[in-house]
Structure formats: structure tokens, C-alpha cells
CSV table of C-alpha atoms and ligand atoms in Angstrom, one decimal:
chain,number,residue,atom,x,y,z
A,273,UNK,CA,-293.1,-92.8,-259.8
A,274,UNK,CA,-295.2,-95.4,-260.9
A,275,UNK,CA,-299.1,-94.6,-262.0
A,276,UNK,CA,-300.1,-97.6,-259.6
A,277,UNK,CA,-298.5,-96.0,-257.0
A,278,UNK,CA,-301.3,-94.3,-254.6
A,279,UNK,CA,-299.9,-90.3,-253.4
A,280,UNK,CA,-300.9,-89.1,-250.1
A,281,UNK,CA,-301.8,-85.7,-251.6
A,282,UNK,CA,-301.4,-84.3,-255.1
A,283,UNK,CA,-301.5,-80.4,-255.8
A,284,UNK,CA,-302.5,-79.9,-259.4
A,285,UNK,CA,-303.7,-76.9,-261.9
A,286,UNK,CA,-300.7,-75.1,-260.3
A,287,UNK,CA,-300.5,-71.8,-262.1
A,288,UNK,CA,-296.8,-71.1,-261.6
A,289,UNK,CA,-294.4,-73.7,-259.5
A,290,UNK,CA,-291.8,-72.3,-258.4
A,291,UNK,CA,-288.3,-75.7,-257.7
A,292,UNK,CA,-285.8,-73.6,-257.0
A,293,UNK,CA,-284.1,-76.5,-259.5
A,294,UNK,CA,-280.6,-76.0,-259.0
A,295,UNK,CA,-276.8,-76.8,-257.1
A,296,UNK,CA,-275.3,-74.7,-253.7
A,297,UNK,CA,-276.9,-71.5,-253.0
A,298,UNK,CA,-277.7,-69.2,-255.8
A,299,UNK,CA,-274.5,-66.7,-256.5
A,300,UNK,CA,-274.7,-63.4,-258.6
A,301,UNK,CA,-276.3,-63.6,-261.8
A,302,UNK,CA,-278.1,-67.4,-260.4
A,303,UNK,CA,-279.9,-65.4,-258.5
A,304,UNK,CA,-281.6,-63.8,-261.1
A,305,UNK,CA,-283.2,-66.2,-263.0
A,306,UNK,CA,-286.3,-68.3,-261.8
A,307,UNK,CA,-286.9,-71.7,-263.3
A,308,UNK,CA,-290.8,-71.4,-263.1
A,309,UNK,CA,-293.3,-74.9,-264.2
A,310,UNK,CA,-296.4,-73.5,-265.5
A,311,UNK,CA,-299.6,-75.5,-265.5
A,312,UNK,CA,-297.6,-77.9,-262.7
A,313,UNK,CA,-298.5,-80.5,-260.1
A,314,UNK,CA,-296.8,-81.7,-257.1
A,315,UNK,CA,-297.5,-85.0,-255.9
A,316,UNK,CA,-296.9,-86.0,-251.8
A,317,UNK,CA,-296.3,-89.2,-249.8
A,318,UNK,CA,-294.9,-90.1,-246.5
A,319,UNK,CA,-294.1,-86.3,-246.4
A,320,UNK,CA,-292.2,-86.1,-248.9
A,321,UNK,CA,-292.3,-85.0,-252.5
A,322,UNK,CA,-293.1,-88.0,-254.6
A,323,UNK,CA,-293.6,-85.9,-258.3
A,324,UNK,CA,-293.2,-83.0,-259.7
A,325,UNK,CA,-294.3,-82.2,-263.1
A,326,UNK,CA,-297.0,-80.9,-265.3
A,327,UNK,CA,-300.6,-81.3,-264.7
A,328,UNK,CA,-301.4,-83.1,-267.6
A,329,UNK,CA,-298.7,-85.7,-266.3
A,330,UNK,CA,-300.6,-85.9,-263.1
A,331,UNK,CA,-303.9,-87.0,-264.7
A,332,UNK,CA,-302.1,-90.9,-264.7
A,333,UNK,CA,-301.4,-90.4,-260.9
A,334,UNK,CA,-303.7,-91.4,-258.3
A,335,UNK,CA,-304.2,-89.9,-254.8
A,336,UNK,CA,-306.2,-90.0,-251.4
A,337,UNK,CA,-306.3,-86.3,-251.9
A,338,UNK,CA,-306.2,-84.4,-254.3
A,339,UNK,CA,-306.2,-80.5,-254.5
A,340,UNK,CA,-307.1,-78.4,-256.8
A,341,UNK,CA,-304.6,-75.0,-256.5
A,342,UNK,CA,-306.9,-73.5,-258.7
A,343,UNK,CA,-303.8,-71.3,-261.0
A,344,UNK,CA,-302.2,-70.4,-258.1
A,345,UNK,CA,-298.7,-70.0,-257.1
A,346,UNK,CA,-296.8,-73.1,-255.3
A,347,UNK,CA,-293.1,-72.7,-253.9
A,348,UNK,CA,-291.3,-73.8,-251.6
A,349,UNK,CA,-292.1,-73.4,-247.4
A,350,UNK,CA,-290.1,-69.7,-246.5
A,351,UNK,CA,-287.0,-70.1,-244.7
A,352,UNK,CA,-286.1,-67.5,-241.8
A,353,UNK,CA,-282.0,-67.3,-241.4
A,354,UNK,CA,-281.8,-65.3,-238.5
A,355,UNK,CA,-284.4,-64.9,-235.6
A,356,UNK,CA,-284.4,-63.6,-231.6
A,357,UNK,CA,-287.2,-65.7,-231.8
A,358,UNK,CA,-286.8,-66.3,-227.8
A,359,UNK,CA,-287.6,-63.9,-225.3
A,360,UNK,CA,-289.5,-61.6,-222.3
A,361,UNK,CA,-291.6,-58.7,-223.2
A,362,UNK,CA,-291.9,-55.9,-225.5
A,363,UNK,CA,-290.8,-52.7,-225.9
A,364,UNK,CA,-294.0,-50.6,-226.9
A,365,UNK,CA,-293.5,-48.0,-224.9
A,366,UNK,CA,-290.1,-47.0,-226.8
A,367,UNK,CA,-291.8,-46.5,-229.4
A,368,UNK,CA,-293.1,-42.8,-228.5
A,369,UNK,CA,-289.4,-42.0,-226.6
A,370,UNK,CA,-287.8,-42.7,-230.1
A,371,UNK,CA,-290.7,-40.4,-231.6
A,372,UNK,CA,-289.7,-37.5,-229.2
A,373,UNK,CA,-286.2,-37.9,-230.0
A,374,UNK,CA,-284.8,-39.4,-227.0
A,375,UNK,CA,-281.8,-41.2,-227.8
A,376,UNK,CA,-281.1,-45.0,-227.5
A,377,UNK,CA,-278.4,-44.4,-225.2
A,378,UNK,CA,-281.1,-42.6,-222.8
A,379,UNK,CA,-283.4,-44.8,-223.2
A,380,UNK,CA,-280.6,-47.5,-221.8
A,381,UNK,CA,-280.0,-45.8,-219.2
A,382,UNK,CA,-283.7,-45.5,-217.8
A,383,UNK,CA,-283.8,-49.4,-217.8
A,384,UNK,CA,-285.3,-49.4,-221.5
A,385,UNK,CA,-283.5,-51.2,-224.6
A,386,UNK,CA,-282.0,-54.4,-225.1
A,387,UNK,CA,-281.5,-54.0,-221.3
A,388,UNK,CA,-285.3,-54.6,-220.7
A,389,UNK,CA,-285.9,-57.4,-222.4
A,390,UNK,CA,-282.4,-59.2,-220.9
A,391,UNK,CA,-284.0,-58.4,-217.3
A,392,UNK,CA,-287.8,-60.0,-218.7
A,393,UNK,CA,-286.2,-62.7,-220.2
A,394,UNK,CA,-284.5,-63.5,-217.2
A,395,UNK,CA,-287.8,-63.0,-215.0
A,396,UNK,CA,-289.6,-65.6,-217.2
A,397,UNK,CA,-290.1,-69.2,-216.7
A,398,UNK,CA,-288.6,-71.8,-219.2
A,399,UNK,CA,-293.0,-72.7,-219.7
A,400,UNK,CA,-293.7,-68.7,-220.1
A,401,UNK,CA,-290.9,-68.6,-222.7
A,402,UNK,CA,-292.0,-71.7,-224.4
A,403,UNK,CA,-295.9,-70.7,-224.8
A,404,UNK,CA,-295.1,-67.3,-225.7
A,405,UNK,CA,-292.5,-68.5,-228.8
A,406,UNK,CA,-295.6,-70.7,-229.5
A,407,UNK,CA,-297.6,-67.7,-230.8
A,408,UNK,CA,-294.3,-66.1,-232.3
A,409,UNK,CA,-294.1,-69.8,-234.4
A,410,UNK,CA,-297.9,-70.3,-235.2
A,411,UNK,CA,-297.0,-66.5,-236.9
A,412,UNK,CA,-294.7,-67.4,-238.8
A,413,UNK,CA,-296.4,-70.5,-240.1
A,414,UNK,CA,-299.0,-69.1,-240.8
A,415,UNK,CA,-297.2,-66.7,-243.1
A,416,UNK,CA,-295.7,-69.6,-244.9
A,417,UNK,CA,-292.1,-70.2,-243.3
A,418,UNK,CA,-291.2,-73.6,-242.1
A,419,UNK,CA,-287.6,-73.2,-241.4
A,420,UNK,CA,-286.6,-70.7,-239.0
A,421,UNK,CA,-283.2,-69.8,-236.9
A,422,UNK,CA,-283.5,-68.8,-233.4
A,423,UNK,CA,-281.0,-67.3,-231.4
A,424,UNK,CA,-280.7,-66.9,-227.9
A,425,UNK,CA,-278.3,-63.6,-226.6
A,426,UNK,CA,-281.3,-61.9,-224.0
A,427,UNK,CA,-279.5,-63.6,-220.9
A,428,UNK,CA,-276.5,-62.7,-221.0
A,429,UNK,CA,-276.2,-64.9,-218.2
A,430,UNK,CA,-275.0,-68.7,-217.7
A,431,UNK,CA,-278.4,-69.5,-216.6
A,432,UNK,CA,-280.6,-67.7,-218.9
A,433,UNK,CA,-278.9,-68.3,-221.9
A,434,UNK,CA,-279.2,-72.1,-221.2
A,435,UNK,CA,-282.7,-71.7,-220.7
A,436,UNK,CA,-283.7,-70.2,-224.1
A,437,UNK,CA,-281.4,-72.7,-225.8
A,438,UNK,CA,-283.6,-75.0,-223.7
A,439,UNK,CA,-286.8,-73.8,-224.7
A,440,UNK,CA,-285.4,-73.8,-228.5
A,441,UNK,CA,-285.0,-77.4,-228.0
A,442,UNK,CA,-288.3,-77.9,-226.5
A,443,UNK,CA,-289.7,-76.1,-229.5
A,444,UNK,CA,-288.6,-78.9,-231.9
A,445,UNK,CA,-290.1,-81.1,-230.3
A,446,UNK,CA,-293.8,-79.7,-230.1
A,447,UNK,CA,-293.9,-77.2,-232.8
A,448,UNK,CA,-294.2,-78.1,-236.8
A,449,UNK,CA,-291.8,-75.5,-237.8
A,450,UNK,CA,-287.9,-77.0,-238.4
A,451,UNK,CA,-286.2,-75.2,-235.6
A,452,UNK,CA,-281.9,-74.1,-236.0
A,453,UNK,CA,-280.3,-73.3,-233.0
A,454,UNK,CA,-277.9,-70.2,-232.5
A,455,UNK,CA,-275.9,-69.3,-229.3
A,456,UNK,CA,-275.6,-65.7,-229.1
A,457,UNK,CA,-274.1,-64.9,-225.6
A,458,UNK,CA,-272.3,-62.8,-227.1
A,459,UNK,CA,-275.0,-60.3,-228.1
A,460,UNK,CA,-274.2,-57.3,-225.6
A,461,UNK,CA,-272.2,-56.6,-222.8
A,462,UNK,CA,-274.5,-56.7,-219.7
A,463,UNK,CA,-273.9,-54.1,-217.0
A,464,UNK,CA,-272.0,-55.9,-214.2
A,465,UNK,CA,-269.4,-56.8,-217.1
A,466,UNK,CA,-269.2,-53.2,-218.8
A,467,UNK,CA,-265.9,-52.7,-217.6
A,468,UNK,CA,-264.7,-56.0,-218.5
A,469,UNK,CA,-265.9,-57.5,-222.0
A,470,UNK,CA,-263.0,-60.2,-221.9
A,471,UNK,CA,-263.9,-61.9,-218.9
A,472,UNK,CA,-267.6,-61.5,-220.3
A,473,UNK,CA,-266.7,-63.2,-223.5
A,474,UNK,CA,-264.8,-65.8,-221.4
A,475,UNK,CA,-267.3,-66.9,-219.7
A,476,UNK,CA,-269.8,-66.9,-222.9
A,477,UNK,CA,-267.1,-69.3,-223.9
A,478,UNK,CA,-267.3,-71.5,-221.0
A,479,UNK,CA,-270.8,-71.7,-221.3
A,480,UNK,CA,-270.3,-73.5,-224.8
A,481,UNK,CA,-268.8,-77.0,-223.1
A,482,UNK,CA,-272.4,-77.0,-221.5
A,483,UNK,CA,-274.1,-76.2,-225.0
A,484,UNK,CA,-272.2,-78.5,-226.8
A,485,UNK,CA,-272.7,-81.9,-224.6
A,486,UNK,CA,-276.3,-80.9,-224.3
A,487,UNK,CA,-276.5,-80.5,-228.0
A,488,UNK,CA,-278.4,-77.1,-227.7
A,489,UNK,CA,-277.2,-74.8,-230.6
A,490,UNK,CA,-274.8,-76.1,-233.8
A,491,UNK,CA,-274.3,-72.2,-234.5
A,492,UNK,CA,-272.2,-69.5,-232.7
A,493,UNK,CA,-272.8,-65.9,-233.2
A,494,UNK,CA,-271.5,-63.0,-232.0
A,495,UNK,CA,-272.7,-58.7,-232.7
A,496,UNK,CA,-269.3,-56.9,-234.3
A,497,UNK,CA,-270.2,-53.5,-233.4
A,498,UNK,CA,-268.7,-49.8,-232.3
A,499,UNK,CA,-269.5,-50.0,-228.7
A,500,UNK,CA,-270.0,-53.8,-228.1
A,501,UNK,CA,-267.5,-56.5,-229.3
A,502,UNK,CA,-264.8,-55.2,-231.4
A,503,UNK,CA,-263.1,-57.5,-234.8
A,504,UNK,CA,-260.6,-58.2,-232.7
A,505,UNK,CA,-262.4,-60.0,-230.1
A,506,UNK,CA,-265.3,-61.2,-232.5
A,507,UNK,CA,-262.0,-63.3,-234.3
A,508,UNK,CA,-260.7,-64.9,-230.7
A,509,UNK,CA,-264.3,-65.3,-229.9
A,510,UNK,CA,-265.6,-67.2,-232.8
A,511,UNK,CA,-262.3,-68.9,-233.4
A,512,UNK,CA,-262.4,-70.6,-230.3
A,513,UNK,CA,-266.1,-71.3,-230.9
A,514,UNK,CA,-264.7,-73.4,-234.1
A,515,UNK,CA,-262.4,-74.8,-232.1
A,516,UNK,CA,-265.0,-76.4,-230.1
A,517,UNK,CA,-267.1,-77.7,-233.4
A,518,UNK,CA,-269.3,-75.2,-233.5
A,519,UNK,CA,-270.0,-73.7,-237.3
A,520,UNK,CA,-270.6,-70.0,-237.0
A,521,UNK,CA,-272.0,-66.6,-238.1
A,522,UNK,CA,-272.1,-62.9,-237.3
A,523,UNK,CA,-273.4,-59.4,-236.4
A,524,UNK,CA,-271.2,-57.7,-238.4
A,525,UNK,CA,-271.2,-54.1,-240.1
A,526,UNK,CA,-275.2,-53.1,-239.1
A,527,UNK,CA,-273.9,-49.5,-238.5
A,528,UNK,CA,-270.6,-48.8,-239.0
A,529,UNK,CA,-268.1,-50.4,-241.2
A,530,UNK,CA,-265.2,-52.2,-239.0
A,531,UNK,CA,-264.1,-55.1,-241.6
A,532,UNK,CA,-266.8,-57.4,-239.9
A,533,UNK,CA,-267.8,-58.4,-243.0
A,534,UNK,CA,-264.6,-59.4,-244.2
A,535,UNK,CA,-263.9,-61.3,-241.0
A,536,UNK,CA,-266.9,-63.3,-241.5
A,537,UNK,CA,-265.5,-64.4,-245.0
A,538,UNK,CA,-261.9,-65.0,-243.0
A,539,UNK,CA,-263.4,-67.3,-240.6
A,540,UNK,CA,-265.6,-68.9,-243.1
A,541,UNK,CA,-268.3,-68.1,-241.2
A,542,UNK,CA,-272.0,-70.0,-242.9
A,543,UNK,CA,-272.9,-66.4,-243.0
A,544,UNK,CA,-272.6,-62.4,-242.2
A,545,UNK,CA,-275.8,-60.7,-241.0
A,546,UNK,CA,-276.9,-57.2,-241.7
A,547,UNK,CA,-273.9,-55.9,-243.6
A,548,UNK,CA,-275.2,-52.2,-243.9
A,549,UNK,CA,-271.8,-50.6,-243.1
A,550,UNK,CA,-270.1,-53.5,-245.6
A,551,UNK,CA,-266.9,-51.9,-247.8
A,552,UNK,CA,-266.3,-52.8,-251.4
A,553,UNK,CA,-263.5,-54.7,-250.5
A,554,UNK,CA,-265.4,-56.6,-247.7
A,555,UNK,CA,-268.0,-57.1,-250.5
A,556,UNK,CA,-265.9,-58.1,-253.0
A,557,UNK,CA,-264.9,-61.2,-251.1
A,558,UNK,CA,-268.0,-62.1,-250.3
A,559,UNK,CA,-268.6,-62.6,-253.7
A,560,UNK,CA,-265.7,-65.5,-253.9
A,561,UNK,CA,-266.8,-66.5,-250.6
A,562,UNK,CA,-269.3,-69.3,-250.0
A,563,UNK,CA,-270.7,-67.0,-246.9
A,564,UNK,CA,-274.4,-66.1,-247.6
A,565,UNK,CA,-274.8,-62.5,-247.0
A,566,UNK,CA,-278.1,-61.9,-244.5
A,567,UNK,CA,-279.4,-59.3,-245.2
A,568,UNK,CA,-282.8,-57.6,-242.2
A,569,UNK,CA,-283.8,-54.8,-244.2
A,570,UNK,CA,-287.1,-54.7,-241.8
A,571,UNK,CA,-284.0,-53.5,-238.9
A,572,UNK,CA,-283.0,-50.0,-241.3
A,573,UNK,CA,-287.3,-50.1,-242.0
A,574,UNK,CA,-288.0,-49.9,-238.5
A,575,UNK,CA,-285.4,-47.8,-236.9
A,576,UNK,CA,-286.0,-45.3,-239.6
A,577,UNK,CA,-282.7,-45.6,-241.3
A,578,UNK,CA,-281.6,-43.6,-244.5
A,579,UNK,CA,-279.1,-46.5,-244.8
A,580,UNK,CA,-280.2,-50.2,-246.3
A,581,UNK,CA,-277.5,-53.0,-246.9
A,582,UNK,CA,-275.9,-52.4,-250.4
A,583,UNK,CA,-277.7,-55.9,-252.0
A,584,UNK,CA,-277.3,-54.7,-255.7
A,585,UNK,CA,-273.3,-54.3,-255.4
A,586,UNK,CA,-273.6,-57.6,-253.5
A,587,UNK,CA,-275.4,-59.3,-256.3
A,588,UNK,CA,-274.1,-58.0,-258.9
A,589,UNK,CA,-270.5,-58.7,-257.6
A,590,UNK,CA,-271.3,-61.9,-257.6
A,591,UNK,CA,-272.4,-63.3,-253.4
A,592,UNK,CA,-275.7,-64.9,-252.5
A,593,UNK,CA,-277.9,-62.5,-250.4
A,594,UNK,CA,-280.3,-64.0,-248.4
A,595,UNK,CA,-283.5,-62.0,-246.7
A,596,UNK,CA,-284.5,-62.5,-243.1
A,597,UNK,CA,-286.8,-60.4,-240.5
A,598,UNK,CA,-284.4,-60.4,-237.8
A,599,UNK,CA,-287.7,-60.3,-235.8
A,600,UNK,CA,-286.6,-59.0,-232.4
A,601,UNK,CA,-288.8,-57.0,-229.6
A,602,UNK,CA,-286.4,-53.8,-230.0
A,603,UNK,CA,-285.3,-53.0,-233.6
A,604,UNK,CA,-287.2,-55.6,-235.5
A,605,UNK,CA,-290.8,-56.7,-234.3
A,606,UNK,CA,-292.4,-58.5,-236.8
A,607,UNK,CA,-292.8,-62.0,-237.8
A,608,UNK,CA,-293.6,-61.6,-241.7
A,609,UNK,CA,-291.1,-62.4,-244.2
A,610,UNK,CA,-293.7,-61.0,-246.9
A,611,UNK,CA,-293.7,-58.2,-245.7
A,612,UNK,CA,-289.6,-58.0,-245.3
A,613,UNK,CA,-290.1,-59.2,-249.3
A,614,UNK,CA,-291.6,-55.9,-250.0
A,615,UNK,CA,-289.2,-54.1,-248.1
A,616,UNK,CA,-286.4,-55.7,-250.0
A,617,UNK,CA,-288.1,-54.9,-253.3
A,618,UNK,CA,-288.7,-51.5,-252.5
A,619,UNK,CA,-285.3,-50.5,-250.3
A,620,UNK,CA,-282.8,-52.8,-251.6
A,621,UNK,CA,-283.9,-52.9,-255.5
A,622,UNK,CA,-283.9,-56.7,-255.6
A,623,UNK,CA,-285.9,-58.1,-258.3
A,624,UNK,CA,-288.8,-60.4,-257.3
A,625,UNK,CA,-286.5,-63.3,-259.2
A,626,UNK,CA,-283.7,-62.5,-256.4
A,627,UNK,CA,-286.1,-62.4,-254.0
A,628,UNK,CA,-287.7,-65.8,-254.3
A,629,UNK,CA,-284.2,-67.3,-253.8
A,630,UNK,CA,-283.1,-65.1,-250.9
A,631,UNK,CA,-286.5,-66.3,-248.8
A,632,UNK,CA,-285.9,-69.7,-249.8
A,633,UNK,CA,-282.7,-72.1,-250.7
A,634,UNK,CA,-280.3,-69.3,-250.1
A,635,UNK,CA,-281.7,-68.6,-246.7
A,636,UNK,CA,-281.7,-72.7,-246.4
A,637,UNK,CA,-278.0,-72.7,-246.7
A,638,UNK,CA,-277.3,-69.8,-244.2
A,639,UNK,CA,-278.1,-71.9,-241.9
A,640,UNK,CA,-276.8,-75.2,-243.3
A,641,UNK,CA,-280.2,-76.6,-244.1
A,642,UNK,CA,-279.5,-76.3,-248.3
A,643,UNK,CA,-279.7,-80.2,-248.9
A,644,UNK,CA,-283.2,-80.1,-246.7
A,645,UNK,CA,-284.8,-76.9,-247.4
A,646,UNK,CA,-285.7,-74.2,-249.9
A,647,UNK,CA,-286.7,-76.8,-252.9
A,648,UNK,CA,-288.8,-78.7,-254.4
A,649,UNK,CA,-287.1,-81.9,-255.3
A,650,UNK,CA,-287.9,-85.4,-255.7
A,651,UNK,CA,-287.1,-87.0,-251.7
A,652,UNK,CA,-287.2,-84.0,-250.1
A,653,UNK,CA,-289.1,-82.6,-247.2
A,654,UNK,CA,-292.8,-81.6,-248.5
A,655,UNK,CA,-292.5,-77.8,-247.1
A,656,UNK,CA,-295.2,-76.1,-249.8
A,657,UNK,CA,-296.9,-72.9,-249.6
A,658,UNK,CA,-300.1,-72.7,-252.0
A,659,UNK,CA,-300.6,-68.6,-252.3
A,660,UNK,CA,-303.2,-66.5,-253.1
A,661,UNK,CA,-301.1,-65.6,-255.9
A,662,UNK,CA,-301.3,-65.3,-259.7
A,663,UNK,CA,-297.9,-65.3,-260.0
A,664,UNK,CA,-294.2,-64.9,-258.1
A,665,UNK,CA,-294.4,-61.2,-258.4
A,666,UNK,CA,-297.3,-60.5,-256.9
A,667,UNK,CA,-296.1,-61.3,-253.3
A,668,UNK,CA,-293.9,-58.8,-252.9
A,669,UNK,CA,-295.3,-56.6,-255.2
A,670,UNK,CA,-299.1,-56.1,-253.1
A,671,UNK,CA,-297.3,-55.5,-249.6
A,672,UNK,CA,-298.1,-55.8,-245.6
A,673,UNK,CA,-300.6,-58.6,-246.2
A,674,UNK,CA,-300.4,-62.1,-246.0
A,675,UNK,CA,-301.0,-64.5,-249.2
A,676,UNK,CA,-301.1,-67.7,-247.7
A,677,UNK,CA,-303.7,-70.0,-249.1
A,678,UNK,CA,-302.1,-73.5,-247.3
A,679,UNK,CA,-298.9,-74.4,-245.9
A,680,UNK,CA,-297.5,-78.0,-245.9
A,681,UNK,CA,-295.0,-79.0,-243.6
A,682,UNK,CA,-293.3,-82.5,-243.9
A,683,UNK,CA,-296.4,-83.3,-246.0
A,684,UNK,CA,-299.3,-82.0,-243.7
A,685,UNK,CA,-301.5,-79.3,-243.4
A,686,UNK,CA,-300.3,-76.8,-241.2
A,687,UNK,CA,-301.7,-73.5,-241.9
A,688,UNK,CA,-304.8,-72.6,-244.2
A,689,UNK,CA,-306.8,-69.6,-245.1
A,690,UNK,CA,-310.3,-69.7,-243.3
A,691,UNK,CA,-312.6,-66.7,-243.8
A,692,UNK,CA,-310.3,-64.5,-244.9
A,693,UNK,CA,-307.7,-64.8,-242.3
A,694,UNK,CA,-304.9,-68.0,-242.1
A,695,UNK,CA,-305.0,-70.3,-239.4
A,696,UNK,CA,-301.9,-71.9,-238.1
A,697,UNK,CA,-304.0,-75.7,-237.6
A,698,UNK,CA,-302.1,-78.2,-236.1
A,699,UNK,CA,-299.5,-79.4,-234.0
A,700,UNK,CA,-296.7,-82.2,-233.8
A,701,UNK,CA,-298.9,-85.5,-233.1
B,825,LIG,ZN1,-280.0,-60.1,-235.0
């Protein structure tokens, strides 16, 4: 960039920048080292990154704004891989059944679980569903995620599955945050097909001529599970998804370990999510795979699970791991990937160096979005987060609190600490 040449924003006196510099997702031993730019700047116009280098550098460039980050921390805008971001509800009152004891299948059976939010999700209007993903989004935003995955799978129904792939689409329109669709009809069998999953699963893949030629997901997904979809069907399933053009991902090993994992490498699918139950072997070829592992350790968190995925035989054998909050109304409720940072340290034994690249350009490429998101890089997409940090490790390190200073998204403010708390502040013009 020339000196003459007048940036929309510069960001200088950056403590630590973290680029992400680097080719494909992060693999193994990539994942564990950071390339960090101390004393940085980062210089934005027409929303995307114009320079990045040191701050002394930056003293030649001109700008109509320019910030001071004051030592702080700068990375990339989070990226969330996997997300029920759509639906009816909540399930508060569960939470004192599960304390007593009563089991999930009892609580099923009095109307409660996945079941209750599949009947409000169908009750609610596509404008309900809309405003009420609004305040789920501004969330998120606010905790410094700009790329997010949303899944439908709380229909279960021709009609209401369309209408939260609808709403998804809406979304993109009139909320800042980069928006990935998922169609996840296959998320549960509903009552009225309990007898008959085949013909359920048939009709899911009916449904996808509809979602195709209205261009409302690019993702199929499907939950691999004792009790709901077996390997078997999840392979015929998301075969003939592929068929139809559709990339895909999966459910696969959250509890028990059926050889979903493996079947995710098989199919080639962009990744496999949760992978608690994973094998060695399963693991193994994840590692030569170029499926990201998703890992929702916020799921094993929240339902009080001894278990946690196995993310140091992951990374160590050599796979990418990404980190998501699989934020859900039963088994996951909560919008903040700092927080699922924490988690991750604490639970899965990543290092804050894995970390970083799980949240960001590994996540990015779970979900197909690694040439957009995840970096910093000349020509890209300005997504930055400016954190009340000192330094990388301090984010997950002081947990269950937000650290956002300012989040850019395509080069504008979106979110911004004011008196203490952060304000999601704007909308698409
Ligand atoms: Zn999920």
C-alpha cells in the first residue's frame, strides 16, 4: 500500500496481533504454534484489510480514523462451526427434573426434551423466529464472532424445517454476522415416524429438491446416534445428500462409539461434530483426513458428563480440531465461545496456541469459509476483535466473562464495550 493512499481505519499500538498466517486448516503440530506480531497495526478500507504490519510502519500511513488499541490483543472475528441457532422456547424448567434425577427419557415422555422445543418451534411464526435469533446474533457479536453455522433440525416437519431455513436466509440479509446454512432434518425421529425412521429419512430427503432450488442450506447434517439414526442409514442418508450437491457433515460419536467418526472421514464429510465416543482407529483417520474434527465441549460441560472429546490424541495424531458452543435450548444454552475457550482449556487440555486456531481458521474451514474467514490477510474480509486483553492467553485463561473491547465486521463497528458491558451497535444499512 502506498503512504498516499488514505485507510478507512487504522488500528495501531497493537500489543499482540494475532494472522493466523498460514495454508488449509491448521493440522497436528500447526496447530500449536501461533505466529503472533507484537507492537502491530492493522490498516482498513472498503472493509477490507489494506495493511498489516508493525506500528512503527504505520506511522507513514494515513487514515480517517485512527485507533489507538492501546497494547491490546487484535485477532481475527471468532468463527462458530456449528449452531441450533434457530428455534421456539427454552427448556428452564428441565433444569431442576435433571437435578432430581429424572431421566431424559422421562422427561420425553412428559412432553419435555428435544420434543418441546420441535412443538415451539413449530408454534412460532417465521417473524417470532426471526426477532428472537436476532438477540441470539447480537450475543454472539457481541462476544466477538462474526461467522456462525446455523442449523435447522427442530421441525422435523416439511413445513417447519423450511421455515427456519427461511428465517436463516432472512438473517443474512439483516444481521452483520456471516450466516452458513445447515439442513438438519435429520436431527431426531419425531413421534408420528418412531416406528418408521426410513420413510422419515425419505422424506427429509425429499425436502432437499425444495432446499436446493431455493438455495437455503449448502450443508447437510445428520445425528449418528444409539437410538436415533444408525451408520448405516447416516451413509444412505448423506450419500444421497451428495448426490444432490449438497457438501455435508455429522452428529457422530457424542455418546457412544458406532464408527460415526470414521464414516464422516469415508464420506468426506467438511467435518465430524462432537466425537466423544471417537475410537483410535476412527481418530487415526481423521488425522489423514482433511475432515475438521468439531469438537462442543460446553455439551459434556452442561450435561454434567465425566466424558470430554479425546482432543489431545486428536492433535497429537495429527487432525485439526475445531471448538464450537453447539448453542442449543436443551444440552447447550449458551452463546459464548469464550467461555467454550475455557472449557476447552480446562476439559480437553488444549493449549491456548490450539485454541486460537480451533475458534478461528480451523473453525472457518469446517464450514467451508477458510479462504474468507479466520485471518488476517491482505484482501480479506476486515472481521477484528480488539480485546481487553494483554495477551492471547489471557482469554481463556480468566473464564465466564466477556473480553470484547470492539468488534469489526466487513470493516465496521459492530460491537463495542460501553460502561463496562459490550454493545452489539449496528445493523446491515
Ligand atoms: Zn449439534
Amino acid at each position: 500500500m502506498t503512504t498516499r493512499q488514505l485507510l478507512d481505519t487504522l488500528i495501531t499500538n497493537i500489543g499482540q496481533l494475532l494472522t493466523m498466517e498460514g495454508k488449509g486448516p491448521a493440522k497436528g503440530e500447526q496447530m500449536k504454534k501461533l505466529s503472533v506480531l507484537n507492537h502491530a497495526a492493522v490498516g482498513v478500507k472498503d472493509g477490507k484489510i489494506a495493511f498489516v504490519g508493525s506500528a512503527k510502519q504505520a506511522e507513514q500511513l494515513q487514515a480517517e480514523r485512527v485507533i489507538d488499541a492501546d497494547g491490546r490483543l487484535v485477532t481475527p472475528g471468532l468463527v462458530d462451526p456449528h449452531t441450533h441457532l434457530v428455534f421456539g422456547g427454552s427448556r428452564e424448567q428441565e433444569m431442576t427434573l435433571k437435578q432430581q434425577g429424572v431421566p431424559y427419557l422421562e422427561i420425553l415422555k412428559r412432553g419435555g426434551g428435544i420434543l418441546s422445543t420441535v412443538a415451539a418451534t413449530r408454534n412460532a411464526s417465521e417473524e417470532e423466529l426471526v426477532q428472537k435469533a436476532k438477540l441470539h446474533l447480537d450475543r454472539m457479536l457481541s462476544y466477538g464472532m462474526t461467522t456462525v453455522e446455523a442449523k435447522s433440525g427442530y421441525g422435523l416437519d416439511r413445513q417447519t424445517e423450511l421455515k427456519q431455513l427461511r428465517v436463516v436466509k432472512r438473517l443474512k440479509e439483516e444481521h452483520p454476522i456471516d450466516l452458513v446454512s445447515t439442513f438438519l432434518g435429520a436431527h431426531a425421529i419425531p413421534p408420528e415416524y418412531q416406528h418408521d425412521p426410513e420413510q422419515f429419512l425419505a422424506e427429509m430427503l425429499e425436502l432437499l429438491d425444495v432446499v436446493k432450488a431455493e438455495q437455503l442450506a449448502e450443508f447437510v447434517d445428520i445425528f449418528c446416534e444409539t437410538g436415533v439414526f444408525t451408520v448405516e442409514q447416516s451413509r444412505a442418508f448423506l450419500q444421497a445428500a451428495q448426490a444432490k450437491g449438497f457438501a455435508v457433515k455429522i452428529h457422530a460419536d457424542e455418546i457412544d462409539p458406532l464408527g460415526g467418526t470414521e464414516l464422516a472421514v469415508e464420506l468426506g464429510a467438511a467435518s465430524g461434530d462432537h466425537l466423544v465416543g471417537a475410537s483410535e482407529a476412527g481418530i487415526r483417520k481423521l488425522a489423514q483426513s482433511n475432515t475438521i474434527a468439531v469438537l462442543l465441549p460446553g455439551t459434556s460441560f452442561y450435561l454434567g458428563k465425566e466424558a470430554y472429546a479425546k482432543a489431545r490424541s486428536m492433535i497429537d495424531a495429527g487432525a485439526a480440531v475445531a471448538l464450537s458452543t453447539d448453542f442449543n435450548p436443551g444440552s447447550s444454552p449458551t452463546e459464548n465461545l469464550q467461555l467454550i475457550m475455557s472449557i476447552a482449556a480446562l476439559k480437553l487440555k488444549m493449549t491456548p496456541e490450539e485454541i486460537w486456531h480451533a475458534v478461528t481458521v480451523n473453525a472457518a474451514y469446517a464450514i467451508h469459509r477458510g479462504e474468507e474467514a479466520g485471518r488476517i490477510a491482505i484482501g480479506r474480509k476486515a472481521d477484528l476483535v480488539i480485546w481487553d486483553a494483554p495477551n492471547y492467553a489471557y482469554v481463556p485463561y480468566h473464564y465466564g466473562v466477556n473480553h470484547v473491547h470492539m468488534v469489526w465486521k466487513a470493516g465496521r463497528v459492530v460491537a463495542e464495550r460501553s460502561r463496562g458491558d459490550v454493545i452489539a451497535t449496528t445493523y446491515a444499512d
